[in-house]
Amino acid sequence: MPYPRTTRSLTLLLLMVAVALNLRPILTSIGPLLEDIRHSTGIGYQQAALLTALPVLCMGLVPLLQPWLRRWVSERNALLGGLGAIALACTWRLYLDSSTALIASAVVAGLGVAFVQALMPGLVNRWFAQRLAMAMGIYSAALMSGGGLAAVLGSRVAEGFSRWQAGLGIWLVPALLALLFCLIVRPRLEAASGRGGVSGHFFGSRRAWLLAIYFGLINGGYTSMVAWLPAYYQQIGGSAHGGGGLVGLMTIFQVLGALGLPLLLRGVSDRRPGLWLALATQLAGFVGLLLAPTLSAGLWVALIGFGLGACFSLSLTLTIEHLKSPAAGSLAAFVQGIGFIITGIVPYLAGWLRDITGDFQASWLLLTLTVLLMLLVTWRFAPDGYAEAMAGPSPGVPDGAVR
């Protein structure tokens, strides 16, 4: 018997949250345990950066292949397979003891996250079309909450079991719960579209490329903070628990930013004021880390977290609103694809700067300059220019996907 509309919407909302909670622990559980991992495996800082960079690069490559993959892989199989890959990687991490295996597990987990994450904006748009900004805020908040829980609890779980592997592998549990929930709910998902021609890519669209680069750079601060904030805190005299606590604090303010700013601006169709405020808040935090890193680390991290949370939510909403059609999901996949490749490169560059300079100040300077640049680029996204920016069909690209 079909669910009543309200019950069905609530069920889909809970499913969205359950899935989103699994999309960041593979990244955020590493940082607080990094020194233990380095001591045990001998992995260096640049190699350790791969534990964040490689999954994020997977999150970029898979969405770019989505127009081709969807000919053979249905949404249902991609969702279940992605959650299964996350669970498999976490299980492997319970037993591995080498840097090579750890990096390989990061790739497996990253592929799982990539398949799920590529689907979610399109599904959110389809399931909650009338409340897109709020639904995207809840999705973003759940995604960030999962990352924050992993950062705060991972080191405590590892300490309780006297093994850093336990702090990484425990995230098998929420992955299995989300997988079970998906099997029970059986949401209406599209089947694979057959072996027809490739469609739905945006490689010929200048606006799609601008949105992708924008998304990648304004979210590069997140992967950098997740990768290096705990190590930075230990470098200035803090503990592993304290570093994980800072990531947890950042997550609280990310959730506030992801939910609060869309709610505050719910009657405003122009996303630029929200993005300017979010970027300015990030800028204040990174300047604080540069000029007074030991004065009030919690304040700087809170400001950065609020800005990052709002930027993620608003930038995805901005992307989807460029196309009022089913193609919006494909555009979001393209933007995430290119964007996450850029987002994955940023923490690697930050780790390289840490290696050659001996501290993280050069890394924070890089992120500060990036935020300044994105403040200027935000001017381009006036809502009355969406249609013109996306207009003009081109061979091999769907209508509304070019320029």
Short mmCIF file of C-alpha atoms in Angstrom, two decimals:
data_model
loop_
_atom_site.label_atom_id
_atom_site.label_comp_id
_atom_site.label_asym_id
_atom_site.label_seq_id
_atom_site.Cartn_x
_atom_site.Cartn_y
_atom_site.Cartn_z
CA MET A 1 0.00 0.00 0.00
CA PRO A 2 1.50 3.41 -0.92
CA TYR A 3 2.47 5.78 1.85
CA PRO A 4 0.39 8.95 2.44
CA ARG A 5 2.15 11.99 0.96
CA THR A 6 3.25 13.45 4.33
CA THR A 7 4.54 10.10 5.62
CA ARG A 8 6.34 9.47 2.35
CA SER A 9 8.02 12.89 2.45
CA LEU A 10 9.14 12.36 6.05
CA THR A 11 10.45 8.88 5.20
CA LEU A 12 12.43 10.25 2.26
CA LEU A 13 13.79 13.05 4.47
CA LEU A 14 14.99 10.50 7.05
CA LEU A 15 16.52 8.37 4.29
CA MET A 16 18.31 11.42 2.89
CA VAL A 17 19.74 12.17 6.35
CA ALA A 18 20.76 8.53 6.99
CA VAL A 19 22.63 8.39 3.68
CA ALA A 20 24.24 11.82 4.07
CA LEU A 21 25.67 10.92 7.49
CA ASN A 22 27.96 8.40 5.75
CA LEU A 23 29.55 10.74 3.21
CA ARG A 24 32.24 12.39 5.36
CA PRO A 25 33.51 10.02 8.13
CA ILE A 26 36.03 8.47 5.73
CA LEU A 27 37.66 11.92 5.53
CA THR A 28 37.24 13.34 9.01
CA SER A 29 38.15 10.24 11.02
CA ILE A 30 41.74 10.41 9.72
CA GLY A 31 42.91 13.79 11.09
CA PRO A 32 42.62 13.19 14.86
CA LEU A 33 44.39 9.82 14.47
CA LEU A 34 47.02 11.01 12.01
CA GLU A 35 49.96 11.04 14.42
CA ASP A 36 49.13 7.50 15.62
CA ILE A 37 48.78 6.36 12.01
CA ARG A 38 52.09 8.00 11.04
CA HIS A 39 53.89 6.44 14.02
CA SER A 40 52.46 2.99 13.22
CA THR A 41 52.84 2.96 9.42
CA GLY A 42 55.64 5.48 8.79
CA ILE A 43 53.47 7.44 6.36
CA GLY A 44 54.65 11.02 5.63
CA TYR A 45 52.57 14.18 5.47
CA GLN A 46 52.38 14.22 1.68
CA GLN A 47 51.37 10.55 1.58
CA ALA A 48 48.88 11.21 4.38
CA ALA A 49 47.34 13.95 2.25
CA LEU A 50 46.36 11.19 -0.21
CA LEU A 51 43.99 9.79 2.42
CA THR A 52 41.91 12.92 1.91
CA ALA A 53 42.84 13.84 -1.66
CA LEU A 54 42.17 10.46 -3.32
CA PRO A 55 38.62 10.01 -2.02
CA VAL A 56 37.81 13.58 -3.01
CA LEU A 57 39.26 13.00 -6.48
CA CYS A 58 37.01 9.93 -6.75
CA MET A 59 34.10 12.17 -5.77
CA GLY A 60 35.07 14.29 -8.75
CA LEU A 61 35.71 11.64 -11.40
CA VAL A 62 32.61 9.51 -10.86
CA PRO A 63 30.07 12.35 -11.39
CA LEU A 64 31.88 13.30 -14.60
CA LEU A 65 31.36 9.74 -15.85
CA GLN A 66 27.71 9.70 -14.75
CA PRO A 67 26.23 10.37 -18.25
CA TRP A 68 28.02 7.24 -19.46
CA LEU A 69 27.57 5.11 -16.30
CA ARG A 70 23.82 5.65 -16.10
CA ARG A 71 23.38 3.69 -19.34
CA TRP A 72 24.24 0.54 -17.35
CA VAL A 73 23.89 1.39 -13.65
CA SER A 74 20.50 2.29 -12.19
CA GLU A 75 20.11 4.86 -9.43
CA ARG A 76 19.12 2.07 -7.04
CA ASN A 77 22.21 -0.01 -7.78
CA ALA A 78 24.47 3.04 -7.57
CA LEU A 79 23.02 3.98 -4.17
CA LEU A 80 23.19 0.46 -2.72
CA GLY A 81 26.59 -0.24 -4.28
CA GLY A 82 28.02 3.02 -2.98
CA LEU A 83 26.86 2.37 0.59
CA GLY A 84 28.19 -1.19 0.29
CA ALA A 85 31.62 0.08 -0.80
CA ILE A 86 31.76 2.45 2.20
CA ALA A 87 30.90 -0.45 4.53
CA LEU A 88 33.52 -2.67 2.86
CA ALA A 89 36.25 -0.03 3.20
CA CYS A 90 35.43 0.53 6.88
CA THR A 91 35.53 -3.24 7.51
CA TRP A 92 38.94 -3.44 5.83
CA ARG A 93 40.21 -0.58 7.99
CA LEU A 94 39.49 -2.62 11.13
CA TYR A 95 42.28 -5.03 10.16
CA LEU A 96 44.83 -3.24 7.95
CA ASP A 97 48.26 -2.24 9.27
CA SER A 98 50.14 -0.68 6.34
CA SER A 99 50.10 2.68 4.62
CA THR A 100 49.52 1.05 1.21
CA ALA A 101 46.41 -0.78 2.41
CA LEU A 102 45.16 2.36 4.14
CA ILE A 103 45.50 4.40 0.95
CA ALA A 104 43.78 1.62 -1.04
CA SER A 105 40.89 1.59 1.44
CA ALA A 106 40.58 5.34 0.98
CA VAL A 107 40.07 4.78 -2.77
CA VAL A 108 37.39 2.11 -2.19
CA ALA A 109 35.56 4.32 0.30
CA GLY A 110 35.96 7.34 -1.99
CA LEU A 111 34.38 5.47 -4.90
CA GLY A 112 31.46 4.49 -2.68
CA VAL A 113 30.93 8.05 -1.51
CA ALA A 114 31.27 9.30 -5.09
CA PHE A 115 28.47 7.11 -6.47
CA VAL A 116 26.12 8.13 -3.66
CA GLN A 117 27.06 11.80 -3.63
CA ALA A 118 26.65 12.18 -7.40
CA LEU A 119 23.03 11.09 -7.06
CA MET A 120 21.97 13.09 -4.02
CA PRO A 121 21.45 16.66 -5.38
CA GLY A 122 19.30 15.32 -8.21
CA LEU A 123 17.30 13.15 -5.80
CA VAL A 124 16.85 16.03 -3.35
CA ASN A 125 15.66 18.23 -6.23
CA ARG A 126 13.18 15.55 -7.33
CA TRP A 127 11.92 14.60 -3.88
CA PHE A 128 11.65 18.15 -2.45
CA ALA A 129 11.26 20.41 -5.49
CA GLN A 130 8.98 22.86 -3.65
CA ARG A 131 11.37 23.27 -0.70
CA LEU A 132 14.70 22.90 -2.44
CA ALA A 133 16.80 25.40 -0.46
CA MET A 134 15.66 24.06 2.91
CA ALA A 135 16.02 20.40 1.85
CA MET A 136 19.50 21.11 0.51
CA GLY A 137 20.34 22.77 3.81
CA ILE A 138 19.19 19.69 5.77
CA TYR A 139 21.15 17.40 3.42
CA SER A 140 24.27 19.54 3.82
CA ALA A 141 23.84 19.70 7.61
CA ALA A 142 23.49 15.92 7.87
CA LEU A 143 26.52 15.39 5.65
CA MET A 144 28.62 17.71 7.84
CA SER A 145 27.25 16.23 11.07
CA GLY A 146 28.49 12.80 10.03
CA GLY A 147 31.93 14.27 9.47
CA GLY A 148 31.90 16.04 12.81
CA LEU A 149 30.85 12.93 14.73
CA ALA A 150 33.67 10.96 13.13
CA ALA A 151 36.22 13.64 14.05
CA VAL A 152 35.08 13.83 17.67
CA LEU A 153 34.39 10.16 18.37
CA GLY A 154 37.03 8.46 16.22
CA SER A 155 39.96 9.12 18.55
CA ARG A 156 37.89 8.10 21.58
CA VAL A 157 36.87 4.82 19.97
CA ALA A 158 40.51 4.19 19.04
CA GLU A 159 41.59 4.90 22.60
CA GLY A 160 38.91 2.60 24.00
CA PHE A 161 40.04 -0.29 21.81
CA SER A 162 43.76 0.69 21.97
CA ARG A 163 43.89 0.52 18.17
CA TRP A 164 43.68 3.41 15.71
CA GLN A 165 42.08 1.00 13.23
CA ALA A 166 38.94 0.88 15.41
CA GLY A 167 38.57 4.66 15.14
CA LEU A 168 38.46 4.33 11.34
CA GLY A 169 36.46 1.11 11.05
CA ILE A 170 33.62 1.88 13.45
CA TRP A 171 31.89 3.86 10.68
CA LEU A 172 30.90 0.51 9.22
CA VAL A 173 27.87 0.67 11.56
CA PRO A 174 26.07 3.75 10.13
CA ALA A 175 26.86 2.56 6.59
CA LEU A 176 25.11 -0.76 7.24
CA LEU A 177 22.16 1.01 8.90
CA ALA A 178 21.73 3.32 5.90
CA LEU A 179 21.98 0.34 3.54
CA LEU A 180 19.29 -1.51 5.51
CA PHE A 181 17.06 1.60 5.62
CA CYS A 182 17.34 1.98 1.84
CA LEU A 183 16.37 -1.67 1.31
CA ILE A 184 13.34 -1.30 3.58
CA VAL A 185 12.09 2.04 2.23
CA ARG A 186 12.69 1.19 -1.44
CA PRO A 187 12.47 4.80 -2.70
CA ARG A 188 11.32 5.35 -6.26
CA LEU A 189 14.54 5.52 -8.27
CA GLU A 190 15.25 5.50 -11.98
CA ALA A 191 16.41 2.41 -13.81
CA ALA A 192 19.48 2.50 -16.04
CA SER A 193 18.61 4.21 -19.30
CA GLY A 194 19.92 1.50 -21.62
CA ARG A 195 22.72 1.53 -24.15
CA GLY A 196 21.70 4.63 -26.03
CA GLY A 197 23.88 7.61 -26.79
CA VAL A 198 25.64 9.60 -24.12
CA SER A 199 23.66 12.61 -22.96
CA GLY A 200 23.56 15.12 -20.17
CA HIS A 201 27.18 16.31 -20.04
CA PHE A 202 28.12 19.98 -19.71
CA PHE A 203 31.72 20.08 -20.96
CA GLY A 204 30.77 22.71 -23.54
CA SER A 205 29.16 25.10 -21.07
CA ARG A 206 31.25 28.05 -19.86
CA ARG A 207 28.81 28.74 -17.03
CA ALA A 208 28.92 25.10 -15.90
CA TRP A 209 32.73 25.30 -15.76
CA LEU A 210 32.56 28.55 -13.77
CA LEU A 211 30.09 26.98 -11.31
CA ALA A 212 32.33 23.91 -10.98
CA ILE A 213 35.52 25.88 -10.31
CA TYR A 214 33.62 28.09 -7.88
CA PHE A 215 32.22 25.07 -6.03
CA GLY A 216 35.65 23.44 -5.88
CA LEU A 217 37.53 26.44 -4.55
CA ILE A 218 35.01 27.64 -1.97
CA ASN A 219 34.84 24.09 -0.56
CA GLY A 220 38.61 23.49 -0.68
CA GLY A 221 38.83 24.97 2.79
CA TYR A 222 36.74 22.10 4.17
CA THR A 223 38.99 19.29 2.97
CA SER A 224 42.07 21.24 4.06
CA MET A 225 40.70 21.86 7.54
CA VAL A 226 39.61 18.23 7.92
CA ALA A 227 43.01 16.99 6.75
CA TRP A 228 45.25 19.39 8.67
CA LEU A 229 43.41 21.11 11.54
CA PRO A 230 44.07 18.33 14.10
CA ALA A 231 47.74 18.12 13.08
CA TYR A 232 47.99 21.93 13.23
CA TYR A 233 46.47 21.97 16.72
CA GLN A 234 48.96 19.36 17.92
CA GLN A 235 51.77 21.37 16.33
CA ILE A 236 50.87 24.40 18.48
CA GLY A 237 50.79 22.30 21.66
CA GLY A 238 47.31 20.74 21.72
CA SER A 239 46.23 17.08 21.97
CA ALA A 240 44.67 14.64 19.50
CA HIS A 241 41.36 14.87 21.38
CA GLY A 242 41.58 18.65 21.27
CA GLY A 243 42.18 18.59 17.52
CA GLY A 244 39.19 16.31 17.02
CA GLY A 245 37.18 18.63 19.26
CA LEU A 246 38.05 21.58 17.03
CA VAL A 247 36.79 19.68 13.99
CA GLY A 248 33.65 18.92 15.99
CA LEU A 249 33.26 22.62 16.82
CA MET A 250 33.76 23.48 13.16
CA THR A 251 31.04 20.97 12.29
CA ILE A 252 28.54 22.50 14.74
CA PHE A 253 28.97 25.84 13.04
CA GLN A 254 28.89 24.22 9.59
CA VAL A 255 25.48 22.80 10.45
CA LEU A 256 24.35 26.21 11.72
CA GLY A 257 25.55 27.79 8.48
CA ALA A 258 24.02 25.11 6.22
CA LEU A 259 20.62 25.36 7.95
CA GLY A 260 20.58 28.91 9.29
CA LEU A 261 21.56 31.01 6.31
CA PRO A 262 19.10 29.40 3.83
CA LEU A 263 16.39 29.81 6.48
CA LEU A 264 17.34 33.45 7.08
CA LEU A 265 17.30 34.17 3.33
CA ARG A 266 14.39 31.88 2.39
CA GLY A 267 12.49 34.71 0.69
CA VAL A 268 15.51 35.89 -1.32
CA SER A 269 15.98 34.37 -4.79
CA ASP A 270 19.43 35.93 -5.23
CA ARG A 271 22.00 33.61 -3.59
CA ARG A 272 24.81 36.16 -3.76
CA PRO A 273 24.14 37.98 -0.45
CA GLY A 274 24.26 34.67 1.41
CA LEU A 275 27.42 33.59 -0.39
CA TRP A 276 29.13 36.93 0.27
CA LEU A 277 28.29 36.66 3.97
CA ALA A 278 29.49 33.05 4.10
CA LEU A 279 32.75 33.83 2.29
CA ALA A 280 33.39 36.92 4.43
CA THR A 281 32.94 34.78 7.56
CA GLN A 282 35.43 32.23 6.22
CA LEU A 283 37.83 35.04 5.40
CA ALA A 284 37.71 36.38 8.96
CA GLY A 285 38.50 32.91 10.31
CA PHE A 286 41.46 32.28 8.01
CA VAL A 287 42.89 35.74 8.70
CA GLY A 288 42.60 34.94 12.41
CA LEU A 289 44.56 31.70 11.94
CA LEU A 290 47.20 33.67 10.05
CA LEU A 291 47.62 36.61 12.43
CA ALA A 292 46.71 35.21 15.86
CA PRO A 293 46.68 31.40 15.67
CA THR A 294 47.02 30.76 19.41
CA LEU A 295 44.85 33.63 20.62
CA SER A 296 41.43 32.10 19.98
CA ALA A 297 41.62 28.99 17.82
CA GLY A 298 38.02 28.05 18.67
CA LEU A 299 36.67 31.38 17.40
CA TRP A 300 38.58 31.19 14.11
CA VAL A 301 37.47 27.60 13.55
CA ALA A 302 33.84 28.47 14.33
CA LEU A 303 33.88 31.32 11.80
CA ILE A 304 35.43 29.10 9.15
CA GLY A 305 32.90 26.34 9.89
CA PHE A 306 29.88 28.65 9.58
CA GLY A 307 31.15 29.98 6.27
CA LEU A 308 31.98 26.54 4.87
CA GLY A 309 28.59 25.09 5.81
CA ALA A 310 26.65 27.94 4.24
CA CYS A 311 28.85 27.91 1.11
CA PHE A 312 28.32 24.20 0.47
CA SER A 313 24.55 24.39 0.79
CA LEU A 314 24.12 27.66 -1.12
CA SER A 315 26.52 26.75 -3.93
CA LEU A 316 24.65 23.49 -4.64
CA THR A 317 21.31 25.33 -4.53
CA LEU A 318 22.73 28.01 -6.85
CA THR A 319 23.80 25.30 -9.30
CA ILE A 320 20.45 23.50 -9.39
CA GLU A 321 18.55 26.78 -9.81
CA HIS A 322 20.42 27.50 -13.04
CA LEU A 323 18.22 24.91 -14.80
CA LYS A 324 14.52 24.45 -14.01
CA SER A 325 14.37 20.97 -15.50
CA PRO A 326 15.48 17.36 -14.88
CA ALA A 327 18.83 18.43 -16.39
CA ALA A 328 19.53 20.25 -13.11
CA GLY A 329 20.64 16.93 -11.58
CA SER A 330 23.10 16.37 -14.42
CA LEU A 331 24.42 19.91 -14.05
CA ALA A 332 24.90 19.34 -10.30
CA ALA A 333 26.78 16.11 -11.04
CA PHE A 334 29.09 17.92 -13.48
CA VAL A 335 29.71 20.77 -11.02
CA GLN A 336 30.46 18.31 -8.22
CA GLY A 337 32.68 16.30 -10.54
CA ILE A 338 35.00 19.12 -11.59
CA GLY A 339 34.56 20.82 -8.21
CA PHE A 340 35.62 17.85 -6.09
CA ILE A 341 38.71 17.29 -8.23
CA ILE A 342 39.72 20.86 -7.37
CA THR A 343 38.65 20.36 -3.74
CA GLY A 344 40.85 17.26 -3.56
CA ILE A 345 43.90 19.09 -4.92
CA VAL A 346 43.68 21.94 -2.38
CA PRO A 347 44.56 19.90 0.78
CA TYR A 348 47.39 18.22 -1.13
CA LEU A 349 48.82 21.65 -1.93
CA ALA A 350 48.30 22.67 1.71
CA GLY A 351 50.22 19.56 2.87
CA TRP A 352 53.00 20.28 0.38
CA LEU A 353 53.29 23.85 1.70
CA ARG A 354 53.42 22.45 5.25
CA ASP A 355 56.26 20.11 4.27
CA ILE A 356 58.41 22.77 2.60
CA THR A 357 57.80 25.58 5.15
CA GLY A 358 57.63 23.58 8.38
CA ASP A 359 54.32 25.07 9.56
CA PHE A 360 50.76 25.68 8.36
CA GLN A 361 50.82 29.45 7.93
CA ALA A 362 51.50 29.21 4.20
CA SER A 363 48.55 26.80 3.92
CA TRP A 364 46.21 29.25 5.64
CA LEU A 365 47.50 32.04 3.37
CA LEU A 366 46.64 29.95 0.30
CA LEU A 367 43.08 29.46 1.57
CA THR A 368 42.73 33.15 2.45
CA LEU A 369 43.67 34.18 -1.08
CA THR A 370 41.24 31.64 -2.52
CA VAL A 371 38.35 33.05 -0.48
CA LEU A 372 39.21 36.59 -1.59
CA LEU A 373 39.09 35.51 -5.23
CA MET A 374 35.73 33.77 -4.79
CA LEU A 375 34.24 36.88 -3.17
CA LEU A 376 34.87 38.65 -6.47
CA VAL A 377 33.60 35.81 -8.66
CA THR A 378 30.27 35.73 -6.78
CA TRP A 379 29.25 38.93 -8.63
CA ARG A 380 28.74 36.81 -11.76
CA PHE A 381 25.79 34.86 -10.35
CA ALA A 382 22.88 37.30 -10.71
CA PRO A 383 19.66 35.22 -10.95
CA ASP A 384 18.30 37.17 -13.92
CA GLY A 385 21.34 36.00 -15.88
CA TYR A 386 20.85 32.24 -15.33
CA ALA A 387 18.82 31.64 -18.49
CA GLU A 388 21.19 33.58 -20.73
CA ALA A 389 24.25 31.92 -19.20
CA MET A 390 22.83 28.43 -19.83
CA ALA A 391 21.25 29.13 -23.25
CA GLY A 392 22.30 27.90 -26.68
CA PRO A 393 22.32 24.21 -27.74
CA SER A 394 25.49 22.66 -29.06
CA PRO A 395 26.20 19.29 -30.75
CA GLY A 396 26.44 16.48 -28.22
CA VAL A 397 25.13 18.62 -25.35
CA PRO A 398 21.46 18.81 -24.27
CA ASP A 399 19.45 21.96 -24.75
CA GLY A 400 20.10 24.46 -21.99
CA ALA A 401 23.55 23.05 -21.27
CA VAL A 402 25.85 25.36 -23.13
CA ARG A 403 27.66 28.72 -22.71
#
